[in-house]
Amino acid sequence: MPRLSNPTLTCKRPIKSFIQRRYLATRTAGDSPFDHLPRSPPNRKWINWKTTTAFFLLGGYLSYNETLFNLYEKYTAIDDKQTLTNLQALQLEYKLKNLPIYQKLAHPKNNHQWFKLLSWENLDRNVLDNQDLSVKTQSEYHEPTLTNRTLSKPGGILIKPVTFHNIETDEGVSIIHAGYRLCGYPFIVHGGIIATLLNETFKRNASLCKDTTSNLKDDFKVENLTINYKRPTFANQFLIIKTKTKPSEQNDKKHIVLESVIENEDGKVLVKSQAMLHDTGRATNRSKEKQKAEKRWW
């Protein structure tokens, strides 16, 4: 093999090939590229056995002594005397009528589209046609229920909720005041109460919808109910429930898909929900059977 005369050429080629050499790396499917970033050590000087022991003893004392719960009970105390109850109801009625959404729907420009209904009074769909029949006479509508009797107390749903229904778009807006007695955690309305209000509102809106065959609320059964809690729902405020029909292939004379949004007084979305309701005809059948029994008796 001939020897090169220029010794510098012998070292340039290896250096160049060394520089241009590419090193390949492999990683598994569970590796993340962020795992290899440099991380600053966490500053946890205050976390030691002294602070941990202090917080443990403080939490044990508060839970055993129930100091926080006593303060919450004192803050949310409600007097059940009739005079104070009437005064509280009048104050809530005043606040209700001064809500922007109430002012907008109670005095709309197209006042022939929106009708104001008092919820839980079992109003018939015929009231939307300006007929005299306004209250359902079926016996099941006079039985005590969770919403119109059990929760209708100071601290619960003290004043009757108001529902606005649009006869053209079948949209519904219900305004309900939730008191402190509807809480699960302190100051936060229980999720079961929210589901109950949504269930009642869905059935109400389905009975008032012009695309359904029945105008009885108890004819409808909520087949499935989906609830997404976006923010905590704090008590002692008005909840605005907006309901409308969702376009779906399942919509027919016996089925309807509705979607609803619960907002607070400032318009922030608290809960999003969707439900599919089925017209079972149970209330209609009970009413017919009762009428037949009365005729046979006579």
Coordinates of C-alpha atoms in Angstrom, one line a residue:
M1 CA 0.0 0.0 0.0
P2 CA 1.6 3.4 -1.0
R3 CA 2.4 5.8 1.7
L4 CA 0.8 9.3 1.5
S5 CA 3.2 12.2 1.2
N6 CA 1.0 14.7 3.0
P7 CA 0.4 13.6 6.6
T8 CA -2.3 16.1 7.2
L9 CA -4.7 14.4 4.8
T10 CA -4.6 11.3 6.8
C11 CA -6.2 12.9 9.8
K12 CA -8.8 15.2 8.1
R13 CA -10.9 12.4 6.8
P14 CA -11.4 10.6 10.1
I15 CA -12.2 13.8 11.9
K16 CA -14.7 14.8 9.3
S17 CA -16.4 11.4 9.4
F18 CA -16.4 11.6 13.2
I19 CA -18.1 15.0 13.2
Q20 CA -20.7 13.9 10.6
R21 CA -21.5 10.7 12.4
R22 CA -25.1 10.5 13.7
Y23 CA -25.9 8.8 17.0
L24 CA -29.4 7.2 17.1
A25 CA -31.3 6.9 20.3
T26 CA -34.2 4.6 21.1
R27 CA -37.0 5.1 23.6
T28 CA -40.0 3.0 24.7
A29 CA -43.6 3.9 24.2
G30 CA -44.0 5.0 27.8
D31 CA -41.1 7.5 27.7
S32 CA -41.9 11.2 27.5
P33 CA -39.7 13.8 25.9
F34 CA -40.3 16.0 29.0
D35 CA -38.6 13.4 31.2
H36 CA -35.2 14.4 30.0
L37 CA -35.6 18.2 30.6
P38 CA -33.6 19.6 33.5
R39 CA -35.6 20.1 36.6
S40 CA -35.0 22.4 39.4
P41 CA -35.1 20.8 42.8
P42 CA -38.3 21.6 44.7
N43 CA -38.2 24.0 47.5
R44 CA -39.9 22.2 50.3
K45 CA -38.0 23.5 53.3
W46 CA -41.3 24.1 55.2
I47 CA -42.3 20.4 54.9
N48 CA -40.9 18.6 57.8
W49 CA -42.0 16.5 60.7
K50 CA -42.9 19.6 62.8
T51 CA -45.3 21.1 60.3
T52 CA -46.8 17.8 59.5
T53 CA -47.5 17.0 63.2
A54 CA -48.9 20.5 63.7
F55 CA -51.3 20.3 60.8
F56 CA -52.3 16.8 61.8
L57 CA -53.2 17.9 65.4
L58 CA -55.0 21.0 64.2
G59 CA -57.1 19.0 61.7
G60 CA -57.9 16.3 64.4
Y61 CA -59.0 19.0 66.9
L62 CA -61.3 20.8 64.4
S63 CA -62.9 17.6 63.2
Y64 CA -63.4 16.3 66.8
N65 CA -64.6 19.6 68.1
E66 CA -66.8 20.3 65.0
T67 CA -65.9 24.0 65.2
L68 CA -66.2 24.6 61.5
F69 CA -69.5 22.9 61.3
N70 CA -70.8 24.9 64.3
L71 CA -69.8 28.1 62.5
Y72 CA -71.4 27.0 59.3
E73 CA -74.6 26.1 61.1
K74 CA -74.7 29.5 62.9
Y75 CA -74.0 31.3 59.6
T76 CA -76.8 29.4 57.7
A77 CA -79.3 29.4 60.6
I78 CA -82.9 29.8 59.5
D79 CA -85.8 30.8 61.7
D80 CA -89.0 28.9 60.8
K81 CA -91.3 31.4 62.4
Q82 CA -94.1 32.4 60.0
T83 CA -93.4 36.2 60.1
L84 CA -89.8 35.8 59.3
T85 CA -90.5 33.2 56.6
N86 CA -92.9 35.5 54.9
L87 CA -90.4 38.3 55.0
Q88 CA -87.7 36.1 53.5
A89 CA -90.1 35.0 50.8
L90 CA -90.9 38.6 50.0
Q91 CA -87.2 39.5 49.8
L92 CA -86.5 36.5 47.4
E93 CA -89.5 37.5 45.3
Y94 CA -88.1 41.0 45.0
K95 CA -84.6 39.7 44.0
L96 CA -86.2 37.3 41.5
K97 CA -88.1 40.0 39.7
N98 CA -85.0 42.2 39.5
L99 CA -82.9 39.5 37.8
P100 CA -81.8 40.6 34.3
I101 CA -83.0 37.3 32.8
Y102 CA -86.4 37.7 34.5
Q103 CA -86.8 41.3 33.3
K104 CA -85.8 40.2 29.8
L105 CA -88.3 37.4 29.5
A106 CA -91.2 38.9 31.6
H107 CA -91.2 42.0 29.3
P108 CA -89.9 40.8 26.0
K109 CA -90.3 42.6 22.7
N110 CA -92.2 39.7 21.3
N111 CA -94.3 39.0 24.3
H112 CA -96.5 36.6 22.3
Q113 CA -93.7 34.0 22.2
W114 CA -92.8 33.7 25.9
F115 CA -95.2 32.5 28.5
K116 CA -94.6 32.7 32.2
L117 CA -95.5 29.7 34.3
L118 CA -95.2 28.9 38.0
S119 CA -93.4 25.6 38.2
W120 CA -94.5 22.7 40.4
E121 CA -98.1 23.9 40.0
N122 CA -98.7 21.2 37.4
L123 CA -99.8 23.7 34.7
D124 CA -101.4 22.2 31.6
R125 CA -100.1 22.8 28.1
N126 CA -103.5 24.4 27.3
V127 CA -102.5 27.5 29.3
L128 CA -100.1 28.2 26.4
D129 CA -103.1 28.5 24.1
N130 CA -104.7 31.1 26.4
Q131 CA -107.4 28.7 27.6
D132 CA -109.0 28.7 31.0
L133 CA -107.8 25.2 32.0
S134 CA -104.6 26.0 33.8
V135 CA -104.2 23.5 36.6
K136 CA -104.3 19.7 36.1
T137 CA -106.9 17.9 38.1
Q138 CA -105.4 14.4 38.2
S139 CA -105.0 13.1 41.7
E140 CA -101.3 12.3 41.2
Y141 CA -100.6 15.9 40.8
H142 CA -101.9 16.7 44.2
E143 CA -99.8 14.2 46.0
P144 CA -96.9 15.5 48.0
T145 CA -93.6 15.2 46.1
L146 CA -90.0 16.0 46.8
T147 CA -90.0 19.3 45.0
N148 CA -93.4 20.8 45.8
R149 CA -93.6 19.7 49.4
T150 CA -90.4 18.3 51.0
L151 CA -88.0 20.9 49.6
S152 CA -90.5 23.7 49.7
K153 CA -89.4 25.1 53.0
P154 CA -87.1 27.9 54.4
G155 CA -83.6 27.1 53.4
G156 CA -84.7 24.9 50.5
I157 CA -86.9 26.1 47.7
L158 CA -88.8 28.7 49.6
I159 CA -90.5 30.5 46.7
K160 CA -92.1 28.8 43.7
P161 CA -89.7 28.5 40.7
V162 CA -90.7 30.4 37.6
T163 CA -90.6 28.9 34.2
F164 CA -90.7 30.8 30.9
H165 CA -91.6 28.7 27.8
N166 CA -91.3 29.8 24.2
I167 CA -94.2 28.4 22.1
E168 CA -92.3 28.8 18.9
T169 CA -88.8 27.3 19.7
D170 CA -90.0 25.1 22.6
E171 CA -87.1 26.6 24.7
G172 CA -87.6 26.7 28.5
V173 CA -86.0 28.9 31.1
S174 CA -86.5 28.0 34.8
I175 CA -85.4 30.1 37.7
I176 CA -85.0 28.3 41.0
H177 CA -83.6 29.6 44.3
A178 CA -81.5 27.0 46.2
G179 CA -81.1 27.5 49.9
Y180 CA -78.5 26.3 52.4
R181 CA -80.4 23.2 53.3
L182 CA -79.8 21.8 49.9
C183 CA -76.1 21.5 50.5
G184 CA -73.9 18.4 50.7
Y185 CA -70.6 20.0 51.4
P186 CA -70.8 23.4 53.2
F187 CA -72.0 26.1 50.9
I188 CA -72.2 23.8 47.8
V189 CA -75.5 22.4 46.5
H190 CA -75.7 18.6 46.6
G191 CA -75.3 16.9 43.3
G192 CA -78.4 14.8 43.9
I193 CA -80.5 18.0 44.3
I194 CA -79.1 19.3 41.0
A195 CA -80.1 16.0 39.3
T196 CA -83.6 16.2 40.8
L197 CA -84.1 19.8 39.5
L198 CA -82.8 18.7 36.1
N199 CA -85.1 15.7 36.1
E200 CA -88.1 17.8 37.0
T201 CA -87.2 20.5 34.4
F202 CA -86.7 18.0 31.6
K203 CA -90.1 16.4 32.2
R204 CA -91.8 19.8 32.5
N205 CA -90.3 20.9 29.2
A206 CA -91.2 17.7 27.5
S207 CA -94.8 18.0 28.5
L208 CA -94.9 21.6 27.2
C209 CA -93.2 20.7 23.9
K210 CA -95.5 20.9 20.9
D211 CA -93.8 17.9 19.2
T212 CA -94.8 15.5 21.9
T213 CA -98.2 13.8 22.2
S214 CA -98.8 14.1 25.9
N215 CA -99.2 17.2 28.0
L216 CA -98.9 15.4 31.4
K217 CA -95.5 15.7 33.1
D218 CA -95.7 12.3 34.8
D219 CA -96.2 10.6 31.4
F220 CA -92.6 11.1 30.7
K221 CA -89.7 9.0 32.0
V222 CA -86.1 10.0 31.9
E223 CA -84.4 7.0 30.2
N224 CA -80.9 8.3 30.7
L225 CA -79.4 11.4 32.2
T226 CA -75.9 12.8 31.7
I227 CA -74.6 15.5 33.9
N228 CA -71.3 17.3 33.6
Y229 CA -70.4 19.5 36.6
K230 CA -68.3 22.4 35.3
R231 CA -68.1 24.6 38.5
P232 CA -69.2 24.3 42.1
T233 CA -72.9 25.3 42.5
F234 CA -73.0 27.5 45.6
A235 CA -76.1 27.8 47.6
N236 CA -78.3 30.8 48.5
Q237 CA -78.5 32.0 44.9
F238 CA -80.8 31.7 41.9
L239 CA -80.1 29.0 39.4
I240 CA -81.1 29.6 35.8
I241 CA -81.9 26.3 34.0
K242 CA -82.1 26.7 30.2
T243 CA -83.5 23.7 28.3
K244 CA -84.0 23.1 24.6
T245 CA -84.6 20.3 22.2
K246 CA -81.5 18.7 20.8
P247 CA -81.7 17.6 17.1
S248 CA -81.5 13.8 17.1
E249 CA -82.6 10.8 15.1
Q250 CA -84.3 9.5 18.2
N251 CA -86.8 12.3 18.3
D252 CA -90.4 11.2 17.5
K253 CA -93.8 11.4 19.1
K254 CA -92.9 9.2 22.0
H255 CA -89.2 10.1 22.5
I256 CA -87.4 13.4 22.8
V257 CA -83.8 14.3 23.5
L258 CA -83.3 17.5 25.5
E259 CA -80.2 19.4 26.6
S260 CA -79.9 21.8 29.5
V261 CA -77.5 24.3 31.0
I262 CA -77.5 25.6 34.6
E263 CA -76.1 29.1 35.0
N264 CA -75.7 31.3 38.1
E265 CA -76.9 34.8 38.4
D266 CA -73.8 36.1 36.6
G267 CA -74.3 33.9 33.6
K268 CA -71.5 31.5 34.3
V269 CA -72.1 27.9 33.3
L270 CA -72.2 25.5 36.3
V271 CA -73.7 22.3 34.9
K272 CA -74.3 20.9 31.4
S273 CA -76.8 18.0 31.0
Q274 CA -78.5 15.9 28.4
A275 CA -81.4 13.5 28.7
M276 CA -83.6 11.3 26.6
L277 CA -87.2 11.0 27.7
H278 CA -89.8 8.4 26.8
D279 CA -93.6 9.0 26.9
T280 CA -94.8 6.0 28.9
G281 CA -98.4 7.1 29.2
R282 CA -98.6 6.0 32.8
A283 CA -100.3 9.2 34.1
T284 CA -102.8 9.1 31.2
N285 CA -103.6 5.4 31.9
R286 CA -104.1 6.0 35.6
S287 CA -106.4 8.9 34.8
K288 CA -108.5 6.8 32.4
E289 CA -108.7 3.8 34.9
K290 CA -109.9 6.2 37.6
Q291 CA -112.6 7.6 35.4
K292 CA -113.7 4.1 34.4
A293 CA -113.9 3.1 38.1
E294 CA -115.9 6.2 38.9
K295 CA -118.4 5.4 36.1
R296 CA -118.8 1.8 37.2
W297 CA -119.4 2.9 40.8
W298 CA -122.1 5.3 39.7

